[in-house]
Short mmCIF file of C-alpha atoms in Angstrom, two decimals:
data_model
loop_
_atom_site.label_atom_id
_atom_site.label_comp_id
_atom_site.label_asym_id
_atom_site.label_seq_id
_atom_site.Cartn_x
_atom_site.Cartn_y
_atom_site.Cartn_z
CA MET X 5 -51.72 -16.03 -149.11
CA ASN X 6 -54.34 -14.77 -151.49
CA ASP X 7 -55.27 -11.35 -152.81
CA HIS X 8 -58.14 -10.82 -150.39
CA GLN X 9 -55.82 -10.84 -147.41
CA TYR X 10 -54.09 -7.66 -148.57
CA ASP X 11 -55.66 -4.39 -147.54
CA HIS X 12 -54.44 -0.84 -148.07
CA GLN X 13 -52.11 -0.94 -145.05
CA ASP X 14 -50.57 -4.24 -146.17
CA ILE X 15 -49.83 -2.71 -149.56
CA GLN X 16 -48.33 0.33 -147.84
CA ASP X 17 -45.98 -2.01 -145.97
CA LEU X 18 -44.99 -3.70 -149.21
CA LEU X 19 -44.41 -0.50 -151.20
CA PRO X 20 -40.75 0.04 -150.20
CA PHE X 21 -39.95 -3.50 -151.30
CA TYR X 22 -41.97 -3.03 -154.47
CA ALA X 23 -39.96 0.11 -155.24
CA ALA X 24 -36.74 -1.77 -154.45
CA GLY X 25 -37.82 -4.62 -156.74
CA THR X 26 -37.44 -7.34 -154.12
CA LEU X 27 -40.99 -8.64 -153.86
CA ALA X 28 -41.97 -12.10 -155.02
CA ALA X 29 -43.81 -12.15 -158.36
CA ALA X 30 -47.22 -12.72 -156.80
CA GLU X 31 -46.85 -9.92 -154.26
CA GLN X 32 -45.55 -7.64 -156.96
CA GLN X 33 -48.69 -8.29 -159.00
CA TRP X 34 -50.97 -7.62 -156.01
CA VAL X 35 -49.24 -4.31 -155.37
CA ALA X 36 -49.45 -3.40 -159.06
CA ASP X 37 -53.18 -4.16 -159.08
CA HIS X 38 -53.71 -2.01 -156.00
CA LEU X 39 -51.65 0.85 -157.43
CA ALA X 40 -53.95 1.02 -160.43
CA GLU X 41 -56.79 1.95 -158.06
CA CYS X 42 -55.11 3.91 -155.23
CA GLU X 43 -53.71 7.38 -155.74
CA THR X 44 -52.19 7.56 -152.24
CA CYS X 45 -50.19 4.42 -152.82
CA ARG X 46 -49.09 5.64 -156.26
CA ALA X 47 -47.68 8.77 -154.63
CA ASP X 48 -45.98 6.73 -151.92
CA ARG X 49 -44.55 4.34 -154.48
CA ALA X 50 -43.07 7.30 -156.37
CA PHE X 51 -41.68 8.70 -153.13
CA TRP X 52 -40.04 5.39 -152.22
CA GLY X 53 -38.59 5.27 -155.72
CA ALA X 54 -37.03 8.68 -155.14
CA VAL X 55 -35.65 7.53 -151.80
CA GLY X 56 -34.15 4.48 -153.47
CA THR X 57 -32.58 6.67 -156.14
CA ALA X 58 -31.09 8.98 -153.50
CA ILE X 59 -29.60 6.05 -151.60
CA GLU X 60 -28.22 4.50 -154.78
CA ALA X 61 -26.70 7.86 -155.74
CA GLU X 62 -25.06 8.23 -152.34
CA ASN X 63 -23.45 4.83 -152.62
CA ALA X 64 -22.65 5.01 -156.33
CA SER X 65 -19.05 6.08 -156.00
CA LEU X 66 -18.16 3.81 -153.09
CA ALA X 67 -15.76 0.96 -153.65
CA ALA X 68 -14.56 -1.84 -151.41
CA PRO X 69 -11.28 -0.66 -149.84
CA PRO X 70 -8.56 -3.05 -151.08
CA GLN X 71 -6.41 -2.48 -147.99
CA VAL X 72 -9.12 -4.03 -145.82
CA LEU X 73 -8.97 -7.27 -147.78
CA ALA X 74 -5.16 -7.26 -147.60
CA ARG X 75 -5.26 -6.80 -143.82
CA ALA X 76 -7.95 -9.42 -143.37
CA LEU X 77 -5.90 -11.93 -145.35
CA THR X 78 -2.90 -11.38 -143.10
CA GLU X 79 -5.10 -11.93 -140.06
CA LYS X 80 -6.58 -15.16 -141.33
CA PRO X 81 -7.05 -17.20 -138.17
CA SER X 82 -5.27 -20.54 -138.10
CA ARG X 83 -6.60 -22.25 -135.01
CA LEU X 84 -8.17 -20.59 -132.04
CA THR X 85 -6.05 -20.61 -128.90
CA TRP X 86 -7.57 -21.66 -125.59
CA ALA X 87 -7.72 -18.01 -124.56
CA GLU X 88 -9.55 -17.10 -127.78
CA MET X 89 -11.97 -19.99 -127.37
CA LEU X 90 -12.64 -18.93 -123.79
CA SER X 91 -13.12 -15.35 -124.92
CA THR X 92 -15.54 -16.50 -127.65
CA TRP X 93 -17.61 -18.45 -125.15
CA VAL X 94 -17.63 -15.62 -122.62
CA SER X 95 -18.80 -13.31 -125.36
CA LEU X 96 -21.49 -15.79 -126.42
CA LEU X 97 -22.71 -16.17 -122.82
CA LYS X 98 -22.89 -12.40 -122.39
CA THR X 99 -24.90 -12.10 -125.57
CA GLN X 100 -27.28 -14.88 -124.61
CA VAL X 101 -27.98 -13.41 -121.17
CA ARG X 102 -29.85 -10.64 -122.96
CA LEU X 103 -31.70 -13.00 -125.29
CA VAL X 104 -33.00 -15.49 -122.72
CA ARG X 105 -36.55 -14.70 -121.56
CA ALA X 106 -36.12 -12.16 -118.77
CA GLU X 107 -38.84 -13.61 -116.54
CA ILE X 108 -36.84 -16.82 -116.06
CA TRP X 109 -34.41 -15.06 -113.76
CA SER X 110 -36.96 -13.39 -111.49
CA ALA X 111 -39.48 -16.25 -111.47
CA SER X 112 -36.86 -18.84 -110.53
CA ALA X 113 -35.55 -16.70 -107.69
CA LEU X 114 -39.04 -15.91 -106.39
CA VAL X 115 -40.30 -19.50 -106.46
CA LEU X 116 -37.18 -20.93 -104.86
CA GLY X 117 -37.18 -18.13 -102.30
CA LEU X 118 -40.77 -18.94 -101.45
CA GLY X 119 -39.93 -22.66 -101.25
CA PHE X 120 -37.05 -21.86 -98.92
CA MET X 121 -39.27 -19.85 -96.59
CA VAL X 122 -41.99 -22.51 -96.51
CA ALA X 123 -39.40 -25.24 -95.90
CA LEU X 124 -38.06 -23.22 -92.99
CA LEU X 125 -41.49 -22.59 -91.51
CA LEU X 126 -42.50 -26.24 -91.84
CA GLU X 127 -39.01 -27.40 -90.91
CA ARG X 128 -39.24 -29.73 -93.91
CA ALA X 129 -36.25 -29.42 -96.22
CA GLY X 130 -37.92 -31.88 -98.58
CA PHE X 131 -40.31 -29.15 -99.68
CA LEU X 132 -37.47 -27.19 -101.23
CA TYR X 133 -35.92 -30.31 -102.71
CA ALA X 134 -39.21 -31.10 -104.41
CA LEU X 135 -39.44 -27.60 -105.81
CA ALA X 136 -35.89 -27.10 -107.15
CA PRO X 137 -36.12 -29.61 -110.04
CA LEU X 138 -39.46 -28.12 -111.12
CA VAL X 139 -38.05 -24.60 -111.26
CA ALA X 140 -35.05 -25.74 -113.28
CA ALA X 141 -37.22 -27.81 -115.64
CA ALA X 142 -39.54 -24.87 -116.32
CA GLY X 143 -36.57 -22.64 -117.08
CA MET X 144 -35.04 -25.16 -119.44
CA ALA X 145 -38.31 -25.56 -121.32
CA LEU X 146 -38.22 -21.85 -122.08
CA ILE X 147 -34.68 -21.31 -123.33
CA TYR X 148 -35.03 -22.07 -127.03
CA GLY X 149 -37.47 -21.99 -129.91
CA ASP X 150 -39.59 -19.58 -131.90
CA ASP X 151 -42.00 -19.02 -128.98
CA ASN X 152 -39.24 -18.07 -126.60
CA ASP X 153 -36.86 -16.15 -128.80
CA PRO X 154 -38.16 -13.11 -130.66
CA VAL X 155 -34.87 -12.81 -132.51
CA LEU X 156 -34.34 -16.48 -133.28
CA GLU X 157 -34.06 -15.62 -136.96
CA LEU X 158 -31.23 -13.33 -136.05
CA THR X 159 -29.49 -15.94 -133.94
CA ARG X 160 -29.76 -18.29 -136.90
CA SER X 161 -27.77 -15.87 -138.98
CA THR X 162 -24.95 -15.29 -136.51
CA PRO X 163 -21.60 -17.08 -136.68
CA ALA X 164 -22.36 -19.10 -133.53
CA SER X 165 -24.06 -22.39 -134.33
CA GLN X 166 -27.48 -23.21 -132.94
CA SER X 167 -26.09 -25.97 -130.74
CA GLN X 168 -23.58 -23.50 -129.27
CA ILE X 169 -26.39 -21.05 -128.57
CA LEU X 170 -28.46 -23.82 -126.98
CA LEU X 171 -25.57 -24.92 -124.80
CA ALA X 172 -24.77 -21.35 -123.80
CA ARG X 173 -28.34 -20.77 -122.68
CA LEU X 174 -28.40 -24.12 -120.91
CA VAL X 175 -25.26 -23.21 -118.97
CA LEU X 176 -26.73 -19.84 -118.04
CA VAL X 177 -30.19 -20.97 -116.93
CA PHE X 178 -29.26 -24.30 -115.38
CA GLY X 179 -26.23 -22.73 -113.72
CA TYR X 180 -28.40 -19.97 -112.31
CA ASP X 181 -31.00 -22.40 -110.93
CA LEU X 182 -28.26 -24.64 -109.58
CA LEU X 183 -26.71 -21.71 -107.77
CA LEU X 184 -30.04 -20.67 -106.30
CA ALA X 185 -30.75 -24.22 -105.11
CA LEU X 186 -27.27 -24.53 -103.63
CA VAL X 187 -27.67 -21.30 -101.68
CA ALA X 188 -31.10 -22.39 -100.44
CA THR X 189 -29.77 -25.83 -99.46
CA ALA X 190 -26.88 -24.24 -97.60
CA GLY X 191 -29.39 -22.02 -95.81
CA LEU X 192 -31.43 -25.04 -94.76
CA ARG X 193 -28.27 -26.71 -93.54
CA LEU X 194 -27.63 -23.66 -91.40
CA PHE X 195 -31.11 -23.53 -89.91
CA LEU X 196 -32.25 -27.15 -89.96
CA GLY X 197 -28.98 -29.05 -89.79
CA GLU X 198 -29.64 -31.02 -93.00
CA GLN X 199 -26.94 -33.18 -94.53
CA VAL X 200 -26.23 -30.94 -97.48
CA VAL X 201 -24.07 -33.26 -99.57
CA LEU X 202 -26.41 -36.23 -99.31
CA ALA X 203 -29.44 -34.07 -99.92
CA LEU X 204 -27.76 -32.43 -102.87
CA LEU X 205 -26.93 -35.74 -104.54
CA PHE X 206 -30.01 -37.79 -103.81
CA GLU X 207 -32.80 -35.31 -103.30
CA TRP X 208 -32.49 -32.77 -106.05
CA LEU X 209 -29.26 -32.50 -108.05
CA ALA X 210 -29.60 -35.64 -110.12
CA PRO X 211 -33.40 -35.34 -110.50
CA MET X 212 -32.93 -31.66 -111.38
CA ALA X 213 -30.49 -32.54 -114.16
CA PHE X 214 -32.74 -35.31 -115.46
CA LEU X 215 -35.96 -33.28 -115.39
CA SER X 216 -34.25 -30.27 -116.93
CA SER X 217 -32.85 -32.28 -119.82
CA LEU X 218 -36.23 -33.96 -120.30
CA ALA X 219 -37.97 -30.56 -120.32
CA LEU X 220 -35.51 -29.19 -122.85
CA LEU X 221 -35.88 -32.14 -125.20
CA LEU X 222 -39.67 -32.09 -124.96
CA SER X 223 -39.82 -28.33 -125.52
CA LEU X 224 -38.00 -28.79 -128.82
CA VAL X 225 -40.44 -31.48 -129.90
CA VAL X 226 -43.85 -30.55 -128.46
CA GLY X 227 -43.42 -26.92 -127.34
CA SER X 228 -42.62 -25.28 -124.03
CA SER X 229 -46.05 -25.48 -122.39
CA ASN X 230 -46.47 -29.18 -123.10
CA ALA X 231 -42.90 -29.84 -121.98
CA ILE X 232 -43.50 -28.13 -118.64
CA THR X 233 -46.75 -30.02 -118.09
CA ALA X 234 -45.17 -33.38 -118.94
CA THR X 235 -42.15 -32.93 -116.71
CA TYR X 236 -44.30 -31.72 -113.83
CA LEU X 237 -46.42 -34.85 -114.19
CA VAL X 238 -43.31 -37.05 -114.20
CA TRP X 239 -42.09 -35.38 -111.02
CA LEU X 240 -45.52 -35.55 -109.42
CA GLY X 241 -45.57 -39.24 -110.29
CA ARG X 242 -42.55 -39.74 -108.07
CA TYR X 243 -44.52 -38.66 -105.03
CA VAL X 244 -47.80 -40.31 -106.00
CA LEU X 245 -46.09 -43.64 -106.59
CA ALA X 246 -44.26 -43.28 -103.30
CA LEU X 247 -47.59 -43.61 -101.46
CA PRO X 248 -47.40 -46.89 -99.52
CA GLU X 249 -50.46 -48.46 -101.17
CA LEU X 250 -49.33 -47.71 -104.71
CA ASN X 251 -45.71 -48.50 -104.01
CA GLN X 252 -46.54 -52.12 -103.27
CA ILE X 253 -48.26 -52.54 -106.62
CA VAL X 254 -45.50 -50.76 -108.53
CA TYR X 255 -42.83 -52.83 -106.83
CA ALA X 256 -44.61 -55.92 -107.97
CA LEU X 257 -44.47 -54.70 -111.59
CA SER X 258 -41.07 -53.05 -111.80
CA ALA X 259 -37.91 -52.12 -109.99
CA GLY X 260 -39.85 -49.40 -108.17
CA PRO X 261 -39.86 -45.62 -108.44
CA GLY X 262 -37.65 -45.22 -105.40
CA ARG X 263 -34.81 -47.01 -107.10
CA PHE X 264 -35.19 -44.85 -110.20
CA TRP X 265 -35.16 -41.48 -108.45
CA GLY X 266 -32.69 -42.67 -105.86
CA ASN X 267 -30.05 -43.59 -108.42
CA PRO X 268 -28.13 -40.38 -109.16
CA GLY X 269 -25.69 -42.08 -111.51
CA MET X 270 -28.45 -43.36 -113.74
CA LEU X 271 -30.33 -40.05 -113.65
CA LEU X 272 -27.24 -38.07 -114.61
CA GLY X 273 -26.52 -40.53 -117.39
CA LEU X 274 -30.04 -40.17 -118.72
CA ALA X 275 -29.74 -36.39 -118.46
CA GLY X 276 -26.63 -36.51 -120.61
CA GLY X 277 -28.39 -38.68 -123.19
CA LEU X 278 -31.40 -36.38 -123.34
CA LEU X 279 -29.16 -33.36 -123.71
CA LEU X 280 -27.30 -35.00 -126.57
CA ALA X 281 -30.63 -35.76 -128.25
CA SER X 282 -31.63 -32.09 -127.83
CA VAL X 283 -28.46 -30.91 -129.56
CA VAL X 284 -29.09 -33.31 -132.44
CA ILE X 285 -32.68 -32.05 -132.79
CA VAL X 286 -31.57 -28.40 -132.81
CA ARG X 287 -29.03 -29.16 -135.53
CA GLN X 288 -31.68 -30.94 -137.57
CA GLN X 289 -34.12 -28.07 -137.10
CA ALA X 290 -31.45 -25.59 -138.24
CA GLY X 291 -30.89 -27.73 -141.32
CA SER X 292 -34.59 -27.91 -142.12
CA THR X 293 -34.76 -24.10 -141.97
CA LEU X 294 -32.49 -24.05 -145.01
CA VAL X 295 -34.74 -26.50 -146.84
CA ARG X 296 -37.85 -24.41 -146.08
CA ARG X 297 -36.18 -21.34 -147.54
CA MET Z 25 -30.22 -2.01 -156.20
CA THR Z 26 -27.12 -4.12 -156.67
CA SER Z 27 -27.46 -7.36 -158.68
CA ILE Z 28 -27.81 -10.49 -156.57
CA PRO Z 29 -25.32 -13.30 -157.20
CA SER Z 30 -26.35 -16.93 -157.23
CA HIS Z 31 -27.44 -18.38 -153.88
CA ASP Z 32 -25.60 -21.66 -154.50
CA GLU Z 33 -22.37 -20.00 -155.63
CA ASP Z 34 -22.28 -18.03 -152.40
CA HIS Z 35 -22.67 -21.15 -150.31
CA VAL Z 36 -19.85 -22.82 -152.23
CA LEU Z 37 -17.65 -19.80 -151.49
CA ILE Z 38 -18.45 -20.00 -147.79
CA ARG Z 39 -17.51 -23.68 -147.76
CA GLN Z 40 -14.23 -22.82 -149.48
CA ILE Z 41 -13.53 -20.12 -146.91
CA ALA Z 42 -14.31 -22.57 -144.12
CA ASP Z 43 -11.56 -24.77 -145.59
CA GLY Z 44 -9.14 -21.83 -145.45
CA ASP Z 45 -9.24 -21.05 -149.18
CA GLU Z 46 -7.92 -17.51 -149.65
CA ASP Z 47 -9.10 -17.36 -153.27
CA GLY Z 48 -12.63 -18.04 -152.09
CA PHE Z 49 -12.26 -15.26 -149.56
CA LYS Z 50 -11.06 -12.86 -152.25
CA GLN Z 51 -13.98 -13.80 -154.48
CA LEU Z 52 -16.43 -13.20 -151.67
CA TYR Z 53 -14.88 -9.80 -151.04
CA ALA Z 54 -14.95 -8.93 -154.73
CA ARG Z 55 -18.62 -9.86 -154.79
CA TYR Z 56 -19.80 -8.22 -151.58
CA GLY Z 57 -16.99 -5.98 -150.29
CA ARG Z 58 -18.51 -2.81 -151.70
CA ARG Z 59 -21.95 -3.51 -150.28
CA LEU Z 60 -20.58 -4.41 -146.88
CA TYR Z 61 -18.38 -1.33 -146.80
CA ALA Z 62 -21.28 0.89 -147.85
CA TYR Z 63 -23.47 -0.51 -145.10
CA ALA Z 64 -20.74 -0.12 -142.46
CA LEU Z 65 -20.19 3.46 -143.61
CA ARG Z 66 -23.87 4.34 -143.31
CA VAL Z 67 -24.02 2.99 -139.78
CA VAL Z 68 -20.75 4.28 -138.30
CA GLY Z 69 -20.49 7.44 -140.39
CA SER Z 70 -16.78 7.70 -141.16
CA PRO Z 71 -14.60 5.86 -143.71
CA ALA Z 72 -11.91 5.01 -141.16
CA ALA Z 73 -14.40 3.52 -138.71
CA ALA Z 74 -16.18 1.71 -141.55
CA GLU Z 75 -12.90 0.12 -142.63
CA ASP Z 76 -12.29 -1.07 -139.06
CA VAL Z 77 -15.79 -2.52 -138.90
CA LEU Z 78 -15.33 -4.23 -142.24
CA GLN Z 79 -11.98 -5.60 -141.16
CA GLU Z 80 -13.43 -7.07 -137.96
CA SER Z 81 -16.36 -8.46 -139.89
CA LEU Z 82 -14.08 -10.19 -142.39
CA ILE Z 83 -12.13 -11.79 -139.57
CA ALA Z 84 -15.43 -12.95 -138.08
CA VAL Z 85 -16.27 -14.46 -141.47
CA TRP Z 86 -12.97 -16.37 -141.45
CA GLN Z 87 -13.76 -17.66 -138.00
CA GLY Z 88 -17.44 -18.30 -138.55
CA ALA Z 89 -17.55 -19.73 -142.06
CA GLY Z 90 -17.19 -23.28 -140.75
CA ARG Z 91 -20.21 -22.81 -138.53
CA PHE Z 92 -22.40 -21.18 -141.17
CA ARG Z 93 -25.19 -23.66 -141.74
CA GLY Z 94 -26.50 -22.22 -144.94
CA GLU Z 95 -29.61 -20.76 -143.39
CA GLY Z 96 -30.76 -17.99 -145.71
CA ARG Z 97 -28.77 -15.89 -148.13
CA VAL Z 98 -25.08 -15.37 -147.53
CA ILE Z 99 -25.38 -11.61 -147.98
CA ALA Z 100 -27.93 -11.44 -145.14
CA TRP Z 101 -25.53 -13.38 -142.93
CA LEU Z 102 -22.64 -11.09 -143.88
CA LEU Z 103 -24.72 -7.97 -143.29
CA SER Z 104 -25.84 -9.23 -139.90
CA ILE Z 105 -22.17 -9.56 -138.92
CA VAL Z 106 -21.37 -6.05 -140.20
CA HIS Z 107 -24.49 -4.68 -138.48
CA HIS Z 108 -23.45 -6.00 -135.09
CA LYS Z 109 -19.82 -5.02 -135.49
CA ALA Z 110 -20.90 -1.53 -136.53
CA LEU Z 111 -23.29 -1.12 -133.61
CA HIS Z 112 -20.56 -2.33 -131.29
CA ALA Z 113 -18.21 0.27 -132.77
CA LEU Z 114 -20.84 2.96 -132.23
CA ARG Z 115 -21.23 1.96 -128.61
CA GLN Z 116 -17.46 2.19 -128.15
CA LYS Z 117 -17.19 5.57 -129.89
CA PRO Z 118 -20.66 7.09 -130.10
CA GLU Z 119 -19.38 10.41 -131.41
CA GLN Z 120 -18.67 8.75 -134.77
CA ALA Z 121 -22.38 8.54 -135.43
CA LEU Z 122 -22.63 12.30 -135.33
CA GLU Z 123 -20.19 12.83 -138.17
CA PRO Z 124 -22.10 14.22 -141.15
CA LEU Z 125 -22.11 11.73 -143.99
CA GLU Z 126 -21.95 14.37 -146.68
CA ASP Z 127 -18.44 15.26 -145.56
CA VAL Z 128 -17.25 11.88 -146.66
CA LEU Z 129 -19.24 11.52 -149.85
CA PRO Z 130 -18.29 12.85 -153.28
CA ASP Z 131 -20.42 15.48 -154.95
CA GLY Z 132 -20.58 13.51 -158.18
CA ALA Z 133 -23.25 11.18 -156.76
CA ILE Z 134 -26.07 13.42 -157.96
CA HIS Z 135 -27.28 12.51 -161.45
CA PRO Z 136 -26.73 15.52 -163.71
CA GLU Z 137 -29.47 14.46 -166.15
CA GLU Z 138 -32.23 14.82 -163.57
CA LYS Z 139 -34.61 17.68 -164.05
CA ALA Z 140 -34.18 20.70 -161.78
CA ALA Z 141 -37.04 19.85 -159.45
CA ARG Z 142 -35.95 16.28 -159.13
CA ARG Z 143 -32.38 17.35 -158.51
CA GLU Z 144 -33.55 19.59 -155.74
CA GLN Z 145 -35.65 16.83 -154.28
CA GLN Z 146 -32.79 14.36 -154.47
CA LYS Z 147 -30.48 16.82 -152.78
CA LEU Z 148 -32.95 17.40 -149.98
CA LEU Z 149 -33.66 13.71 -149.67
CA ARG Z 150 -29.97 12.98 -149.25
CA GLN Z 151 -29.81 15.70 -146.66
CA GLY Z 152 -32.80 14.18 -144.92
CA LEU Z 153 -31.20 10.75 -145.00
CA THR Z 154 -28.19 12.01 -143.07
CA GLU Z 155 -30.47 13.27 -140.35
CA LEU Z 156 -32.21 9.96 -139.75
CA SER Z 157 -31.18 7.86 -136.77
CA VAL Z 158 -28.94 4.84 -137.30
CA GLU Z 159 -31.92 2.50 -136.84
CA HIS Z 160 -34.01 4.16 -139.54
CA ARG Z 161 -31.13 4.80 -141.92
CA SER Z 162 -29.87 1.22 -141.69
CA VAL Z 163 -33.31 -0.16 -142.54
CA LEU Z 164 -33.48 2.04 -145.66
CA GLU Z 165 -30.00 0.91 -146.69
CA LEU Z 166 -30.88 -2.74 -146.21
CA VAL Z 167 -34.07 -2.43 -148.24
CA PHE Z 168 -33.01 -0.12 -151.06
CA PHE Z 169 -29.27 -0.64 -151.51
CA GLN Z 170 -28.76 -4.14 -150.18
CA GLY Z 171 -31.99 -5.48 -151.66
CA LEU Z 172 -33.06 -7.47 -148.62
CA SER Z 173 -36.56 -8.75 -148.07
CA LEU Z 174 -38.69 -7.66 -145.11
CA GLN Z 175 -37.79 -10.79 -143.15
CA GLU Z 176 -34.10 -10.54 -144.00
CA THR Z 177 -34.04 -6.91 -142.91
CA ALA Z 178 -35.63 -7.87 -139.61
CA ASP Z 179 -33.09 -10.67 -139.18
CA VAL Z 180 -30.13 -8.39 -139.79
CA CYS Z 181 -31.43 -5.70 -137.44
CA GLY Z 182 -32.42 -8.25 -134.83
CA CYS Z 183 -35.93 -6.91 -134.50
CA PRO Z 184 -39.44 -8.11 -135.34
CA VAL Z 185 -40.85 -7.61 -138.84
CA GLY Z 186 -43.35 -5.12 -137.43
CA THR Z 187 -40.52 -2.93 -136.19
CA VAL Z 188 -39.02 -2.81 -139.69
CA LYS Z 189 -42.41 -1.69 -141.04
CA SER Z 190 -42.76 1.01 -138.42
CA ARG Z 191 -39.20 2.22 -139.03
CA LEU Z 192 -39.89 2.48 -142.74
CA ASN Z 193 -43.06 4.40 -142.06
CA TYR Z 194 -41.28 6.72 -139.67
CA ALA Z 195 -38.47 7.30 -142.18
CA LYS Z 196 -41.01 8.12 -144.89
CA ASN Z 197 -42.76 10.69 -142.71
CA ALA Z 198 -39.48 12.18 -141.50
CA LEU Z 199 -38.12 12.55 -145.04
CA ARG Z 200 -41.35 14.04 -146.30
CA GLY Z 201 -41.39 16.42 -143.36
CA GLU Z 202 -37.86 17.48 -144.22
CA LEU Z 203 -38.83 18.16 -147.83
CA THR Z 204 -41.83 20.18 -146.71
CA ARG Z 205 -39.70 22.22 -144.30
CA GLN Z 206 -37.35 22.98 -147.15
CA GLY Z 207 -40.23 24.47 -149.12
CA LEU Z 208 -41.18 21.71 -151.55
CA SER Z 209 -44.89 21.59 -152.30
CA ALA Z 210 -46.99 18.46 -152.04
CA GLU Z 211 -46.92 18.05 -155.81
CA GLU Z 212 -43.14 18.24 -155.88
CA ILE Z 213 -42.84 15.58 -153.18
CA VAL Z 214 -43.68 12.54 -155.25
#
C-alpha cells in the first residue's frame, strides 16, 4: 500500500493505533506526515492519547490473581472423558450452527420442497433423486473459506482446530440435507409406492455423498462458485451420457457411466477419499496462514 | 501499553503447555495473567466474575494448547478465549455488566503529577469509559491496553474490521460528548 491510498478518513481510522503505538513503521510515518498538515487529526490524536492514558491508569494497579493460577493448576485436564469429548463436540456444533451461512438452511429446504412437489405432480420420483445431490453439493461448497465465513479469522484463533470446524460444519449441513432428502423420499414412498431403501442407496445417497465431498474439496481449491459449477456439470454429465446414442459410444471407451453412478460402494469410498483430502488441505491452509503472518 | 514478549517464546510456551508442562503454564500466566485478568474485569465488571472467567479461560488453554496451530500472536489467541468466556458469563448473569467499575478500582490510579485540567479530563474520561457498552469498552481495552492491531482486535471480537473502526469512532464521540456535558470546553478536550 502506498501513501496515495490514505485519505483523511483512513488516517482517522489509524489514529487510535498510532496513539497506542501499534502501527507498522510505514503506517506510522504516513500518519505522522498527515498530522503535520491536519489540525483535526492532531486534536483527535491528542484525544486518543488521553483515552489511552486513562485506560492505562485504570489498569495500573491490577495484578494477576495468584489464586486463579493455583486453581487452574489443580484442574489441569489429564485426558478428556467420553462425556467431555461429546460435550465438546456438541458445543462446537452449536457454535458452528450460527457461523454457517444462514441461507443454506432455507435454500436447501425450499429447493428440495419444490423438487418433492414436482416429483409428486409428475409422479416421477427420479426428479427428486436428481435434485437431492445437487442441493447437498451446493451446501457443502459454501461451508468453509474466507468468502463464506465473515469471522474465519476468529475461528482460526479459537481452541478448536480448523479440521474440527470443517467436520462440524460438514456434519451439520450434510446431516441437514440428508434428513430433508430422507423425509422427501419417505413422502414419495407414501404417495408413489417407491422402494425407499433401493432408491436411497442407488439413486441419491451414494451420489450425494460423492458430489458433496467433491464440491467441498473443489471449494477449498478453486472457490465456492467454481466448485458448484463443476459438480453440477459432473452430475449433469450423468444424465447426458445416459442418452442411448451417447451411451453406446461411452461404453465402447470405458466401463460406462451407469456402472460408475450405480456403484454405491465405490462412490462412498471416493467420497471418503475426497473428504480426507479436504481435511489435509484445510490443515495446510491453516499452516500457511502462520507463514503469511 | 504493556510490553510485548517475543512471538517465538510464546509459541514455545504453548507447545510446553500442550505437553502438560506446568512450569510453562506458570510462565505464560506470569507473562499474560495480568492482561487477561484486566480484560476479563473490563468485560464482566466485577473481580469475582473476572476471576471465574480467567479460571475457565486457563482451563480452556490447558485443553486447547495442543490444537493451537500458531496462527497469529499467542496473546490474541488468549484474549479471544477470555473474550468469549466473558461474554458467555455476561449472558449467564447479565446484571454483572451493570456493576460500576469504579467501585472495584483503587483511587490511586490517577497520576498525581498531571496538571489540574488534565486530571479533571482524566477523571471524566474514566467516568465516561465506565458508561460505554461492553462492545465499545472492550475494543478500547484491546487497542490501548492490550496493544492489538486492527485485525487482531477484529479477530478477538469476532467482527469485521469495519465494525472495530465504527466502534472506535462511536466511543470517541461518546467520550467527547461526556466531557462536553461535564462542562469541559473544546480547547480542554484535546
